[in-house]
Amino acid sequence: MLAELSPQLTSEVTRAATLLQSAKRICILTGAGVSAESGIPTFRDKQTGLWEQYRAEDLASIDAFMRDPELVWSWYQWRRQLVHDKAPNPAHHAIAKWQQRAESQGQQVTLITQNVDDLHEQAGSTTTHLHGHLWRNRCSQCDRPYGDQSETVDKSTLSFDSELINCPHCDGYIRPDIVWFGEMLPTGAWQTAEDSAAHCEVFISIGTSSLVYPAAGLAQLAKSNGAKVIEINPNPTPNTLVDITLAEKAGMVMPHLVHKLNEE
Ligand code: NAD
Ligand code: ZN
């Protein structure tokens, strides 16, 4: 059963569906908001417990790791413990269902995420990660991958121990395979994102504050190449080039949108 939407939102969803129906290429960009309803806090949510005194932005950086690797590693181990049992919500499922169906009909739906969780993959989506993977590790010194590198790492065997691990090759510290503030995005992933933003007819931004560059520039790139822009976010964002705003939680509105697309 789908929850009821207001008449105004229903008509916006219909407009969005009409736009999407006629597009051959669609680019979706998701952010922390798409995982919020799965119980994974966004960076703008207040940190809890032990971590109240820190800002996420001050822990997610190479400088922080160099200064105090144990602190940063234990924060990530804590975050991993917090999210290891979280499951995809209706937004992840709707996107996956849509992506699979669209591709069987010759539409291209490229999903780009800023999230480091694997909930899109758990739901069955093919996903390009701009900011890395929470569940993967690599060496901070020689860059070699460390441990399980699969798409959806088996969480049941993981340890959330906060003790640092040393690389078996060079003895450097093992770090999460995440793009920290101030670091370059992975070249291949960024290329995919730029290509799909530049060549899409519709760009959809879901659950992102549009504050973190360069990802936030993808909507501009799409728009300047003639794409229409749809935004799904219950809160206002600084994104001024939006054609259709669906101001509601992603888990509420995405199933409606995909349902509408199936009808047309
Ligand atoms: P953000 O925290 O800056 O913004 C989240 C946005 O989601 C906000 O604009 C908020 O209004 C919106 N939102 C909240 N609940 C929503 C819902 N139910 N449906 C739709 N939208 C909702 O997140 P960001 O823009 O992704 O940028 C912050 C960086 O933090 C990212 O680059 C990411 O790497 C990292 N991060 C990732 C995760 C994760 O992987 N789940 C979680 C926290 C932070
Ligand atoms: Zn190493």
PDB file of N, CA, C and O and ligand atoms in Angstrom, residues 138-145 166-174, ligand 2:
ATOM      1  N   ARG A 138      41.703  -0.046   2.792  1.00  0.00           N
ATOM      2  CA  ARG A 138      42.948  -0.088   2.034  1.00  0.00           C
ATOM      3  C   ARG A 138      44.063   0.475   2.904  1.00  0.00           C
ATOM      4  O   ARG A 138      43.802   1.072   3.958  1.00  0.00           O
ATOM      5  N   CYS A 139      45.307   0.338   2.418  1.00  0.00           N
ATOM      6  CA  CYS A 139      46.436   0.810   3.205  1.00  0.00           C
ATOM      7  C   CYS A 139      46.609   2.318   2.993  1.00  0.00           C
ATOM      8  O   CYS A 139      46.533   2.802   1.870  1.00  0.00           O
ATOM      9  N   SER A 140      46.835   3.048   4.085  1.00  0.00           N
ATOM     10  CA  SER A 140      46.982   4.512   3.965  1.00  0.00           C
ATOM     11  C   SER A 140      48.345   4.875   3.381  1.00  0.00           C
ATOM     12  O   SER A 140      48.576   5.999   2.979  1.00  0.00           O
ATOM     13  N   GLN A 141      49.256   3.879   3.328  1.00  0.00           N
ATOM     14  CA  GLN A 141      50.600   4.167   2.847  1.00  0.00           C
ATOM     15  C   GLN A 141      50.838   3.648   1.419  1.00  0.00           C
ATOM     16  O   GLN A 141      51.194   4.408   0.544  1.00  0.00           O
ATOM     17  N   CYS A 142      50.605   2.341   1.200  1.00  0.00           N
ATOM     18  CA  CYS A 142      50.908   1.787  -0.136  1.00  0.00           C
ATOM     19  C   CYS A 142      49.647   1.642  -0.983  1.00  0.00           C
ATOM     20  O   CYS A 142      49.714   1.246  -2.143  1.00  0.00           O
ATOM     21  N   ASP A 143      48.477   1.951  -0.392  1.00  0.00           N
ATOM     22  CA  ASP A 143      47.222   1.986  -1.148  1.00  0.00           C
ATOM     23  C   ASP A 143      46.659   0.626  -1.545  1.00  0.00           C
ATOM     24  O   ASP A 143      45.643   0.557  -2.233  1.00  0.00           O
ATOM     25  N   ARG A 144      47.324  -0.468  -1.127  1.00  0.00           N
ATOM     26  CA  ARG A 144      46.814  -1.797  -1.508  1.00  0.00           C
ATOM     27  C   ARG A 144      45.485  -2.066  -0.794  1.00  0.00           C
ATOM     28  O   ARG A 144      45.333  -1.710   0.374  1.00  0.00           O
ATOM     29  N   PRO A 145      44.537  -2.711  -1.522  1.00  0.00           N
ATOM     30  CA  PRO A 145      43.277  -3.074  -0.864  1.00  0.00           C
ATOM     31  C   PRO A 145      43.543  -4.036   0.294  1.00  0.00           C
ATOM     32  O   PRO A 145      44.484  -4.845   0.218  1.00  0.00           O
ATOM     33  N   ASN A 166      47.691  -2.999  10.916  1.00  0.00           N
ATOM     34  CA  ASN A 166      48.832  -2.640  10.064  1.00  0.00           C
ATOM     35  C   ASN A 166      48.806  -3.426   8.770  1.00  0.00           C
ATOM     36  O   ASN A 166      48.410  -4.595   8.742  1.00  0.00           O
ATOM     37  N   CYS A 167      49.247  -2.785   7.702  1.00  0.00           N
ATOM     38  CA  CYS A 167      49.285  -3.405   6.384  1.00  0.00           C
ATOM     39  C   CYS A 167      50.312  -4.535   6.373  1.00  0.00           C
ATOM     40  O   CYS A 167      51.441  -4.349   6.823  1.00  0.00           O
ATOM     41  N   PRO A 168      49.936  -5.726   5.861  1.00  0.00           N
ATOM     42  CA  PRO A 168      50.882  -6.844   5.837  1.00  0.00           C
ATOM     43  C   PRO A 168      52.051  -6.606   4.872  1.00  0.00           C
ATOM     44  O   PRO A 168      53.072  -7.281   4.965  1.00  0.00           O
ATOM     45  N   HIS A 169      51.914  -5.656   3.957  1.00  0.00           N
ATOM     46  CA  HIS A 169      52.982  -5.398   2.975  1.00  0.00           C
ATOM     47  C   HIS A 169      53.973  -4.336   3.447  1.00  0.00           C
ATOM     48  O   HIS A 169      55.175  -4.491   3.285  1.00  0.00           O
ATOM     49  N   CYS A 170      53.461  -3.220   3.989  1.00  0.00           N
ATOM     50  CA  CYS A 170      54.358  -2.092   4.281  1.00  0.00           C
ATOM     51  C   CYS A 170      54.269  -1.622   5.729  1.00  0.00           C
ATOM     52  O   CYS A 170      54.929  -0.645   6.093  1.00  0.00           O
ATOM     53  N   ASP A 171      53.395  -2.246   6.519  1.00  0.00           N
ATOM     54  CA  ASP A 171      53.229  -1.884   7.922  1.00  0.00           C
ATOM     55  C   ASP A 171      52.483  -0.559   8.150  1.00  0.00           C
ATOM     56  O   ASP A 171      52.306  -0.114   9.279  1.00  0.00           O
ATOM     57  N   GLY A 172      52.054   0.102   7.051  1.00  0.00           N
ATOM     58  CA  GLY A 172      51.262   1.345   7.196  1.00  0.00           C
ATOM     59  C   GLY A 172      49.906   1.030   7.843  1.00  0.00           C
ATOM     60  O   GLY A 172      49.501  -0.124   7.929  1.00  0.00           O
ATOM     61  N   TYR A 173      49.208   2.078   8.281  1.00  0.00           N
ATOM     62  CA  TYR A 173      47.898   1.846   8.898  1.00  0.00           C
ATOM     63  C   TYR A 173      46.829   1.612   7.834  1.00  0.00           C
ATOM     64  O   TYR A 173      46.805   2.258   6.793  1.00  0.00           O
ATOM     65  N   ILE A 174      45.937   0.685   8.160  1.00  0.00           N
ATOM     66  CA  ILE A 174      44.793   0.425   7.291  1.00  0.00           C
ATOM     67  C   ILE A 174      43.732   1.489   7.558  1.00  0.00           C
ATOM     68  O   ILE A 174      43.469   1.834   8.711  1.00  0.00           O
TER      69      ILE A 174
HETATM   70 ZN    ZN B   2      50.689  -0.943   2.769  1.00  0.00          ZN
END
